[in-house]
XYZ file of C-alpha atoms in Angstrom:
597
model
C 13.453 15.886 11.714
C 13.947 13.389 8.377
C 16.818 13.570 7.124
C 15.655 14.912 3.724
C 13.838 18.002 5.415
C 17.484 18.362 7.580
C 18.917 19.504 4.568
C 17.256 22.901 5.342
C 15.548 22.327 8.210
C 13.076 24.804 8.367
C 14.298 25.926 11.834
C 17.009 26.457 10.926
C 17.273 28.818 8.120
C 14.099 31.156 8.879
C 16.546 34.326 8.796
C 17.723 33.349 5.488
C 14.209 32.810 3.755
C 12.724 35.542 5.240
C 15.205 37.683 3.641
C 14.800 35.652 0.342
C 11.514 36.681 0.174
C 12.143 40.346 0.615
C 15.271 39.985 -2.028
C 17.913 40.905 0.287
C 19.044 37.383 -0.289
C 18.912 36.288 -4.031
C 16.587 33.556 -4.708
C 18.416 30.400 -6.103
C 15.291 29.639 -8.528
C 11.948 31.378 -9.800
C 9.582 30.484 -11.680
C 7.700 32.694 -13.488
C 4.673 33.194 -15.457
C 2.476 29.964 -13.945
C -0.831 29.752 -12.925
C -0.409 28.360 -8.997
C -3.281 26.151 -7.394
C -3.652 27.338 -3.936
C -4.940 24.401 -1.728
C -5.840 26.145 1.276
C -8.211 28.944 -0.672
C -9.158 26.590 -3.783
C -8.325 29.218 -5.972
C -6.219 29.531 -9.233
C -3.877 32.414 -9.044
C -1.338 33.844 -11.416
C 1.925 34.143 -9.668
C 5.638 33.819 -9.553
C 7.399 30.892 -7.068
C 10.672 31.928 -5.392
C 12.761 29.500 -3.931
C 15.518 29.291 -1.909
C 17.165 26.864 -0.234
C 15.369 24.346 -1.960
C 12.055 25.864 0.413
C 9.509 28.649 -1.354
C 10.078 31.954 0.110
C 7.316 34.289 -1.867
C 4.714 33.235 -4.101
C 3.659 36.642 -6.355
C 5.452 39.225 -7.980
C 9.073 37.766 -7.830
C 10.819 40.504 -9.738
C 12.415 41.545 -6.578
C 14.027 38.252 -5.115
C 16.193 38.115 -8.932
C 19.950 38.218 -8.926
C 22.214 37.472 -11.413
C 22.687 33.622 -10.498
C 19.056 33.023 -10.012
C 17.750 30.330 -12.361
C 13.880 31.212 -14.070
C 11.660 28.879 -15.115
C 9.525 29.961 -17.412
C 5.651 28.377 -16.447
C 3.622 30.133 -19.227
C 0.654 27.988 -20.208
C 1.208 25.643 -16.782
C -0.338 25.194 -13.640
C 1.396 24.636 -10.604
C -0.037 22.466 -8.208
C 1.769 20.900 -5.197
C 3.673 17.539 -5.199
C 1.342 14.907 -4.655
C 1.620 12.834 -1.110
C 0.061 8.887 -0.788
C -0.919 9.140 2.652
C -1.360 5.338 2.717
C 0.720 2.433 1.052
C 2.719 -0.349 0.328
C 5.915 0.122 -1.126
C 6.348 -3.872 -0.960
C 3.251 -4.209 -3.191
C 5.038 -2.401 -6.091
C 7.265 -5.591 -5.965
C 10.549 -3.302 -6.048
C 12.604 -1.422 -3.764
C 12.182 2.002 -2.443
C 14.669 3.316 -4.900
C 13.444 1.592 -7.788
C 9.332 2.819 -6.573
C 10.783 6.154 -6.051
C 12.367 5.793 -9.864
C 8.891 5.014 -11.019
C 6.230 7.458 -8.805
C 8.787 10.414 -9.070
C 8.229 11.109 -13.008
C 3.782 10.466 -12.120
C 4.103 13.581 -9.497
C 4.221 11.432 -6.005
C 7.036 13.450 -4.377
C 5.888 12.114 -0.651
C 4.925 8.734 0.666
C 4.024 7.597 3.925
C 4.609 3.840 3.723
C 3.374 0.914 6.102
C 6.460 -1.298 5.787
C 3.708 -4.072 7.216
C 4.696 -6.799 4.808
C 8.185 -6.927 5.734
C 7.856 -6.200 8.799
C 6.136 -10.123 8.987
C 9.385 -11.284 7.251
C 12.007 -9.293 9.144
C 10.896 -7.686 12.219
C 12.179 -4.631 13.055
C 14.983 -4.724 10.968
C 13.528 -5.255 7.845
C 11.701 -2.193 8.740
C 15.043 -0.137 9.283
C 16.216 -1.386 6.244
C 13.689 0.318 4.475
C 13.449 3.478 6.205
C 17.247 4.118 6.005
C 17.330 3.530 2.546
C 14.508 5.872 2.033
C 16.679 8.588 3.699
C 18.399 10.139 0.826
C 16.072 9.858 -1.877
C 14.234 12.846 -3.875
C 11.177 10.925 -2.962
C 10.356 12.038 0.878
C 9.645 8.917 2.533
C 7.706 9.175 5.393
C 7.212 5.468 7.444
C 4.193 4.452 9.563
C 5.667 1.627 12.105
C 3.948 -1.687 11.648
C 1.616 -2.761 14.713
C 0.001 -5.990 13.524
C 2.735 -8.091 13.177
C 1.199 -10.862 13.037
C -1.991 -8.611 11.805
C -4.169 -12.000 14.181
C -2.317 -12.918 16.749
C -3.240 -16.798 17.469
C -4.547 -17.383 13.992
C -1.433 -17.449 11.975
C 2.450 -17.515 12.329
C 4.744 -14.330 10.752
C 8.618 -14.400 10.916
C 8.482 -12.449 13.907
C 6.329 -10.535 16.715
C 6.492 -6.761 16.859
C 5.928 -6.101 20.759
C 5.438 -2.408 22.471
C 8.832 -2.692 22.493
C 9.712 -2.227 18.984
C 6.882 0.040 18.832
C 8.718 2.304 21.186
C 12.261 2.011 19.088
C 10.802 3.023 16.212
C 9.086 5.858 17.568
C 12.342 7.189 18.082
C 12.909 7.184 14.396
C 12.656 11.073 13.387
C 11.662 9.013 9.721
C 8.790 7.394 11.542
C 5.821 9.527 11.839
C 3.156 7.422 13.474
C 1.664 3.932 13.849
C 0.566 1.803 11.059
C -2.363 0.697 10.400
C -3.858 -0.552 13.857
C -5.658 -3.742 12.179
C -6.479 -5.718 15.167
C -9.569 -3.451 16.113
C -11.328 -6.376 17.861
C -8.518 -6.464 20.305
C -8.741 -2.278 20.125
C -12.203 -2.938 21.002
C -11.875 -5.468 24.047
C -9.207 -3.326 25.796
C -6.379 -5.388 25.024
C -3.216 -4.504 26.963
C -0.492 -4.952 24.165
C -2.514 -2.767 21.803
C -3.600 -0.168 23.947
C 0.452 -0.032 25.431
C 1.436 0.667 21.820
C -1.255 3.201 20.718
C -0.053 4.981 24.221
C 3.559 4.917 22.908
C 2.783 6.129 19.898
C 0.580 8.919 21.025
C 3.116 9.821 23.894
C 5.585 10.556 21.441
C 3.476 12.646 19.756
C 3.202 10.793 16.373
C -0.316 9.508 14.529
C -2.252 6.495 14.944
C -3.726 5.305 11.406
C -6.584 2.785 11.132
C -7.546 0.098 9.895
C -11.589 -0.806 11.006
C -12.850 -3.514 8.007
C -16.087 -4.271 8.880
C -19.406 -1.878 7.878
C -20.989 -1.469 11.738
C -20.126 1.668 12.662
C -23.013 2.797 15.530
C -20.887 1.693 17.895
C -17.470 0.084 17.127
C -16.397 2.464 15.010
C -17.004 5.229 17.748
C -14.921 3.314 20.367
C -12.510 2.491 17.880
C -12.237 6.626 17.090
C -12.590 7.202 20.743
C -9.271 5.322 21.372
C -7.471 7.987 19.275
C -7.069 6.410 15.512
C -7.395 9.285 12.926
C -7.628 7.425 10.131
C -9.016 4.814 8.157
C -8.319 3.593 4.498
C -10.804 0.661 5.060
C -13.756 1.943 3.737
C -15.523 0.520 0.848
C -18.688 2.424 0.344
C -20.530 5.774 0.361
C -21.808 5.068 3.862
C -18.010 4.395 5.331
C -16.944 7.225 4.000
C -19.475 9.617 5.620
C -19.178 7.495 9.162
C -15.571 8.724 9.360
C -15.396 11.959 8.036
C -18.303 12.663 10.729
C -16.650 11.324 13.707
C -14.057 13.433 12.748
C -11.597 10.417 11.284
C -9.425 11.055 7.994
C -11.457 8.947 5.708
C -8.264 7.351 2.838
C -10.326 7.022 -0.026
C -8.408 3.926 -2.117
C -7.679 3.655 -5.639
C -4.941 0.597 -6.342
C -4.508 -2.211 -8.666
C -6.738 -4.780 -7.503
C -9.089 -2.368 -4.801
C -10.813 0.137 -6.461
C -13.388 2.173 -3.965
C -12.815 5.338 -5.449
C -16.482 5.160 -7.486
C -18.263 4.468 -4.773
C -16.751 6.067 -1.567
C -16.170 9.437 -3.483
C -19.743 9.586 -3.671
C -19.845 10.655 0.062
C -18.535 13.877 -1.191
C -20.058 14.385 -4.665
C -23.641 13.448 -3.756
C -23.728 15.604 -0.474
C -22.267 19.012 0.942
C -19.832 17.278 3.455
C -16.781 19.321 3.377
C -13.516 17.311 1.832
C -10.861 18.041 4.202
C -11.286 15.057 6.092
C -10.825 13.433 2.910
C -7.293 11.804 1.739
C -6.846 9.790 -1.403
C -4.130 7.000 -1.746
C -2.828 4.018 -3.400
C -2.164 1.084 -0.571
C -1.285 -1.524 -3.132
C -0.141 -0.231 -6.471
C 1.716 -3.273 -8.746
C 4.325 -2.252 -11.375
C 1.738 -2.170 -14.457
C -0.411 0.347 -12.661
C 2.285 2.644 -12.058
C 3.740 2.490 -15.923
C 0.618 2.539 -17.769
C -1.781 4.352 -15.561
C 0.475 5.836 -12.979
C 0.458 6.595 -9.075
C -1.084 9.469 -7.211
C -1.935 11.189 -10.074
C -3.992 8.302 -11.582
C -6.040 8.153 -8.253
C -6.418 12.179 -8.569
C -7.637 11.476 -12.232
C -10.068 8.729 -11.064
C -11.963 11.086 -8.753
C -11.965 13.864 -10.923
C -13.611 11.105 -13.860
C -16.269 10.389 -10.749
C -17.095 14.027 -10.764
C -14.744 15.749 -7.668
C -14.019 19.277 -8.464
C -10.257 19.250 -9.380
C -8.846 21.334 -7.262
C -10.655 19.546 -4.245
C -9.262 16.077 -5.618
C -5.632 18.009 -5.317
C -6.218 18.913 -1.893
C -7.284 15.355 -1.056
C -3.422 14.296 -2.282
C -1.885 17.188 -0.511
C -2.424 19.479 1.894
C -5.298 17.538 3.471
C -2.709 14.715 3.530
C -0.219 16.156 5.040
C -2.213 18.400 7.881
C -3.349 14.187 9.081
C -0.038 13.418 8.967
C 0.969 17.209 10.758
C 3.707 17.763 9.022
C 1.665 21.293 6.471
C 3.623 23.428 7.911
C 6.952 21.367 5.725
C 4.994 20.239 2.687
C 1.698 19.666 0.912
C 1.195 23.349 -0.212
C 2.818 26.166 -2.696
C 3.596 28.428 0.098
C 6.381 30.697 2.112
C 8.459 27.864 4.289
C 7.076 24.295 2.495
C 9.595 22.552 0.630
C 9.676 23.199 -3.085
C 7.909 20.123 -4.784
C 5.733 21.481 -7.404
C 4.201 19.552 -10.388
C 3.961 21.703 -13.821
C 0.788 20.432 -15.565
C -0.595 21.682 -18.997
C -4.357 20.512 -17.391
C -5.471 19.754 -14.227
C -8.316 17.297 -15.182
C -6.039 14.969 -17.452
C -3.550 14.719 -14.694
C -0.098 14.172 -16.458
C 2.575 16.298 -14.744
C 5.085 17.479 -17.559
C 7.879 18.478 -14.638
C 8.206 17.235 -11.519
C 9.839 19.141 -8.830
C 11.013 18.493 -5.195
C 13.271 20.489 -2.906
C 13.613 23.340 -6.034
C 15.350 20.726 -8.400
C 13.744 19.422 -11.574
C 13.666 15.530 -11.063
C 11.194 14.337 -13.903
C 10.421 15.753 -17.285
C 7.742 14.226 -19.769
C 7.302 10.932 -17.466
C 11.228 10.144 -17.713
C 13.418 10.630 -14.300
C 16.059 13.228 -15.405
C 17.998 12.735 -11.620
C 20.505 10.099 -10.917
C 19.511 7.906 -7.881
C 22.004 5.425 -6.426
C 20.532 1.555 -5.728
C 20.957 0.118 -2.521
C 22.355 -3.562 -2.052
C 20.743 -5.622 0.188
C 22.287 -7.677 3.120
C 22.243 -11.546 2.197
C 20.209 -12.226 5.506
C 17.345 -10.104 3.682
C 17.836 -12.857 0.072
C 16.958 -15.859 2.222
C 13.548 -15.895 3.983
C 12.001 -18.798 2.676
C 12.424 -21.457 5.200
C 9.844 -24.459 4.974
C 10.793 -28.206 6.576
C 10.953 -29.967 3.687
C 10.761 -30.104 -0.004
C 6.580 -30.807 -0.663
C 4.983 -33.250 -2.527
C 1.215 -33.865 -3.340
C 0.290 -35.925 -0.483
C 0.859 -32.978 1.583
C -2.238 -31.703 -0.410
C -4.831 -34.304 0.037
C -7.841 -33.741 1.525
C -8.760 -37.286 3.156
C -12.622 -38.119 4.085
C -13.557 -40.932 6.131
C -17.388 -41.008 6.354
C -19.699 -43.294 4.626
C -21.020 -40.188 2.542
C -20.234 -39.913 -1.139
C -20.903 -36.400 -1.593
C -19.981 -33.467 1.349
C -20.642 -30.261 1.614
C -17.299 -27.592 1.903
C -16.609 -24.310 2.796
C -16.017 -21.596 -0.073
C -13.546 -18.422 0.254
C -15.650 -16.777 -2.576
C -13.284 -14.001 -3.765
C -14.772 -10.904 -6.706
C -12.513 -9.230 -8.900
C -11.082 -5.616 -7.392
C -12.790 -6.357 -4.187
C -11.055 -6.965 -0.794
C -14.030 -8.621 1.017
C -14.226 -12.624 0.119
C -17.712 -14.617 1.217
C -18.036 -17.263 3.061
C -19.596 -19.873 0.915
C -20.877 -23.500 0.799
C -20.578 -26.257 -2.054
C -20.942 -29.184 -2.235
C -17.866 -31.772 -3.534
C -17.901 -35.337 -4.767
C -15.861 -37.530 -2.224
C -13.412 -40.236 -4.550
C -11.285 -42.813 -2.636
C -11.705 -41.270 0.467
C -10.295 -38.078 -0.885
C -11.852 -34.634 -1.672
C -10.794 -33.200 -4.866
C -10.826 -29.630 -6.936
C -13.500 -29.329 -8.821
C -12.595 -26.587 -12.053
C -16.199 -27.528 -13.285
C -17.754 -26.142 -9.922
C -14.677 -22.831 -10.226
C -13.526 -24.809 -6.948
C -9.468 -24.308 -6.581
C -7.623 -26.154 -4.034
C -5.995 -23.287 -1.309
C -3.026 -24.246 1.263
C -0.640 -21.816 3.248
C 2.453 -23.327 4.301
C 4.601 -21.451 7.480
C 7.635 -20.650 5.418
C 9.694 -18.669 8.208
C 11.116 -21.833 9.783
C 8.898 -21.899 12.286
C 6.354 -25.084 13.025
C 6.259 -25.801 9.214
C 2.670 -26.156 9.444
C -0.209 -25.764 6.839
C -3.849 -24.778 6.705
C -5.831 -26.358 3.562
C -9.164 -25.080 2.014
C -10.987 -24.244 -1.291
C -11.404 -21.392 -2.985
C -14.026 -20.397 -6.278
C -13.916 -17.275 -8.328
C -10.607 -17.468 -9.833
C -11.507 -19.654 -12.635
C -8.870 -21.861 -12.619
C -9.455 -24.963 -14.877
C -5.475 -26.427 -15.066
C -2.242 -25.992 -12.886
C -1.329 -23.728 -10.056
C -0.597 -20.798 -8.526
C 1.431 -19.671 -5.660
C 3.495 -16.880 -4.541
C 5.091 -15.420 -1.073
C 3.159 -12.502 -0.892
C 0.276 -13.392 1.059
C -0.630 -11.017 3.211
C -0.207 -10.372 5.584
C 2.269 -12.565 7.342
C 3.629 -13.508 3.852
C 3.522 -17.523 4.032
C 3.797 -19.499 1.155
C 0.004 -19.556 -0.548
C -0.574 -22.231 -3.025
C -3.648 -22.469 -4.776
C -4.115 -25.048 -7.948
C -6.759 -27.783 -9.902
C -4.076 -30.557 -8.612
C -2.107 -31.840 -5.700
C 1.190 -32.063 -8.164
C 1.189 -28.919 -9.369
C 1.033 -27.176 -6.305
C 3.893 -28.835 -4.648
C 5.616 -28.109 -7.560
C 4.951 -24.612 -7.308
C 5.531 -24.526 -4.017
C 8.982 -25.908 -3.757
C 9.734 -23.821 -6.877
C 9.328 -20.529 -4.558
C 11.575 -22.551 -1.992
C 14.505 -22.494 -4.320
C 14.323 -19.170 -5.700
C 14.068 -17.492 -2.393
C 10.406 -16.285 -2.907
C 8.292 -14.765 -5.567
C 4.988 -15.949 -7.639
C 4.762 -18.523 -10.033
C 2.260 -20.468 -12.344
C 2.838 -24.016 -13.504
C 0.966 -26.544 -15.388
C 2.002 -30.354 -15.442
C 5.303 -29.830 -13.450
C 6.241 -27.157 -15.870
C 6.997 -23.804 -14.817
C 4.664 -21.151 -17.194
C 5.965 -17.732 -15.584
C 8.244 -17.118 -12.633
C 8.281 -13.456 -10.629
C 11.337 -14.036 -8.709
C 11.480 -11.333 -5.261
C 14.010 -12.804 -3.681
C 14.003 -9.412 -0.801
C 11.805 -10.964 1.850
C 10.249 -12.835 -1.084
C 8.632 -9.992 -1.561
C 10.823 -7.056 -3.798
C 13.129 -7.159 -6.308
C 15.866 -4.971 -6.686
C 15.445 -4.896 -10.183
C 13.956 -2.119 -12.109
C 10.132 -1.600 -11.956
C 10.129 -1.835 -16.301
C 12.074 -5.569 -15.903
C 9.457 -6.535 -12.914
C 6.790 -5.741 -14.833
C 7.559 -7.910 -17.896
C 7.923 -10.821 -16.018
C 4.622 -9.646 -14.220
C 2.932 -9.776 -17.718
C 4.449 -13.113 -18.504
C 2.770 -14.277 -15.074
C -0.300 -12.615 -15.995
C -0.673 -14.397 -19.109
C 0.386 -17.582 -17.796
C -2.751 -17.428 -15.037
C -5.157 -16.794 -18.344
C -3.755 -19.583 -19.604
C -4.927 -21.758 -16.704
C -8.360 -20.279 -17.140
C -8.379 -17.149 -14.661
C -9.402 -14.298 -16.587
C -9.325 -11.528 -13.561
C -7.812 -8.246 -13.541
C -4.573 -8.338 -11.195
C -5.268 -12.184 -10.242
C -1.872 -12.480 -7.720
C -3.306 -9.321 -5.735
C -6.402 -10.911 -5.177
C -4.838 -14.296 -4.789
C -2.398 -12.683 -2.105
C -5.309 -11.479 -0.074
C -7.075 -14.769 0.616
C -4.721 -15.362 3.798
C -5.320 -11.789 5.583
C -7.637 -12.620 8.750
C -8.549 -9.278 9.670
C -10.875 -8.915 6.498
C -14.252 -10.474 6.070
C -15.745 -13.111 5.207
C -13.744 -15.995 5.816
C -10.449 -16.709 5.065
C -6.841 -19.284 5.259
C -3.766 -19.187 7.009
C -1.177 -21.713 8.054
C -3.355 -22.613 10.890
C -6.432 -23.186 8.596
C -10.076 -21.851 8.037
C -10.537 -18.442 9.945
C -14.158 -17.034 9.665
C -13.304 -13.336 10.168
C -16.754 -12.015 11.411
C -16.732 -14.022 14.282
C -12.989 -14.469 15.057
C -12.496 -18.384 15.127
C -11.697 -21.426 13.249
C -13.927 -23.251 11.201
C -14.037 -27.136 9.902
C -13.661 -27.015 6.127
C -16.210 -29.764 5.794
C -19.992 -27.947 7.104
């Protein structure tokens, strides 16, 4: 059992709360006069909440279960709806630590997350991953971890820091904080019987933990079936009305996603709204949430909001960020509900539509009020051998950029990652480039951006080169560390010089994002933790995410949450076609492709 549901583990005090509930023992806290939202019967009922033990013991008339010491909360004019769980994300792409995220989602009404430490997990292996997961241990936040499996997500097409075997798979699954496998993204090698991946989802499955999915492309006649039929229960991957439907019928949890750059909510709710499909296969989360999101908009609650805007009945867009959460993740009987035995994390809200929780409870102690944190949590210092992780051969220059041509033509035609704004899918595209001096040049006239990964983990310090359009860029460049998913350094500019400059700029700092225009450094996002997190607080991250977001519009790139799209153009488990270290990766077909056509 996790250590935060060891405080009281349920089995452990069932004498004591069932005579709570019958007042022989005094409840320590109850609150009265609320209006509770009952996610099993969708109904709205007027009751009292008794707690003790930081666990509810009755929810009705409480009168009974009152001593003298017994703390009320008065809940006139509230409802009370359970603590809201992400049943799929990132902690990483919040760009902070798990104590700084939990400092942040705590006061928007997330009181569980079940993370998918993935991106370190490319950086640090397996003990990244611990680091984590212990430090997650003691928070008010319950922090529920998925173990990585892809790692890296395409083995043979790029290079991580590390390899995460069976092996690790197995010592994880000893973890009582580990509740199942992460997101199994390597369904072609699902599909083709590999050994490795079958050997883990046997592990995982053996230990009596969850399998969550990952299946990215829309054919689902007969992939998707085998892909269920090897025991994945979940999938966050789907994009549209027809993805949704697909999984929910086959009996999958369909994660309906609602982040900072990947928005699917308007389209994949409609599998719900325009039909009679029941919801409780249903789950909505976050995956990548930045720090802006989560201050202006917020977390879960935002993503409850956005389906209730798209027309979901409220109380079934609560039950898609509880209970029907936590029954995939079988842990109901603990949380996910206002009910006899489940923890005590309740959210006080003055309306259910406009999603804003005024307090924000968790094991029966008032942690937020009005969207400020009213509990002290203590940081966590990291070891230095998390502060140094980028590791390339050399300091780069912008020869390491060119493109060189040697054929008699004058003009040749290119291959195009074509990326769209809030979209995870890129296209594989063709343009055609002007060839100068033997060399092949951006082209900001064309929206054609040089794109290069360079292996930063000290391994073969090699580098895959390409173009990109859709960004806009017209001066400078761009790069940062978090490039999912094995987190090389991703460069992408108008100009060889500029993009070794940002690149070795990243080298010294120990990892981050940056934009720079004629060897001048515009904005700087230092995440020196895996170059990935900073252990600073979320409000400090985000200004210096502004500044960076300001400095790309400056270079021409009006988008919405640029770096999250940017970081995506190196994951080769998504279509259309894609760069790593290695070089072009056409992701329909699984295999490398020449950059010139």
């Amino acid at each position: 059992m996790s250590k935060f549901l060891e405080r009281h583990a349920l089995h452990e005090i069932t004498r004591d709360l069932t005579l709570a509930a019958q007042g022989k023992l005094k409840a320590d806290t109850v609150i009265k006069g609320g209006l509770v939202v009952n996610v099993f019967t969708k109904e709205i009922l007027p009751a009292d909440v008794a707690i003790y033990k930081g666990r509810i013991v009755l929810v009705g008339k409480a009168d009974h279960t009152i001593g003298p010491n017994t703390k009320i909360i008065d809940a006139s004019g509230f409802y009370l709806t359970p603590g809201l769980l992400d049943g799929h994300m990132h902690v990483e792409s919040s760009m902070v630590t798990v104590t700084q995220f939990a400092r942040a989602a705590l006061p928007c009404g997330t009181t569980t997350i079940f993370m998918d430490p993935h991106e370190i997990a490319n950086v640090l292996g397996l003990r990244g991953v611990k680091l984590m997961v212990d430090e997650g241990k003691n928070l008010p936040l319950k922090v529920f971890a998925t173990m990585p499996s892809c790692v890296p997500s395409a083995p043979g097409f790029e290079d991580a820091g590390t390899v995460i075997t069976p092996r690790e798979i197995a010592e994880a699954m000893k973890w009582d904080e580990v509740i199942g496998l992460g997101e199994m993204m390597n369904f072609p090698g699902v599909l083709a019987g590999d050994e490795n991946v079958h050997e883990m989802l046997k592990i995982t499955m053996q230990s009596g933990k969850v399998v969550t999915g990952h299946y990215s492309i829309p054919e689902t006649e007969v992939g998707l079936q085998a892909y269920a039929a090897s025991g994945v229960a979940s999938c966050h991957e789907g994009t549209r009305k027809e993805d949704a439907l697909a999984r929910m019928r086959l009996g999958m949890y369909n994660k309906m996603r609602e982040g900072s750059a990947w928005q699917d909510i308007k389209a994949t709710i409609k599998s719900l709204t325009e039909t009679f499909v029941d919801d409780r296969r249903a789950l909505l989360v976050t995956d990548d949430t930045h720090p802006h999101t989560i201050l202006t908009l917020g977390h879960m609650n935002h993503v409850v909001k956005r389906a209730i805007e798209e027309g979901m009945n409220p109380i079934s867009a609560i039950q898609m960020a509880t209970i029907n959460t936590a029954e995939c993740f079988r842990v109901s009987h603990e949380i996910g509900a206002i009910a006899p035995g489940r923890c005590a994390d309740i959210l006080f809200l003055r309306d259910l539509a406009d999603f804003n929780p005024e307090i924000v409870m968790t094991d029966g102690k008032i942690v937020a009020r009005e969207g400020k944190l009213t509990t002290e949590i203590k940081a966590l210092n990291y070891p230095d051998w998390a502060l140094n992780s980028v590791r390339i051969k050399r300091e780069l220059s912008a020869s390491d950029f060119e493109i060189k041509y040697g054929g008699p033509e004058k003009e040749v035609t290119i291959r195009v990652i074509q990326v769209v704004e809030a979209r995870v899918n890129t296209f594989h595209k063709t343009a055609k480039l002007k060839v100068h001096d033997q060399r092949i040049e951006a082209d900001p006239s064309q929206d054609l951006a040089k794109v290069a990964v360079v292996e930063r983990h000290g391994g073969p310090g090699n580098m895959g080169i390409g173009f990109v359009g859709g960004f806009g860029l017209k001066r400078g460049a761009v790069a940062s560390t978090v490039a999912h998913d094995s987190h090389n350094l991703l460069i992408m500019g108008t100009n060889d010089a500029d993009m070794a400059f940002a690149g070795n700029v990243l080298h010294k700092c120990g990892g981050g994002m940056v934009a720079v225009c004629d060897s001048k450094v515009l904005a700087l996002v230092e995440l020196p933790i895996a170059g990935l997190m900073s252990d600073k607080p979320v409000e400090e991250v985000d200004a210096h995410v502004k500044a960076l977001d300001e400095a790309w519009r400056k270079l021409g790139c009006t988008m919405e949450s640029p770096f999250m799209t940017m970081a995506l153009l190196s994951l080769p488990v998504i279509p259309e076609l894609r760069i790593t270290n290695r070089g072009l990766v056409d992701t329909l077909n699984f295999k490398f492709v020449d950059l010139i056509v």
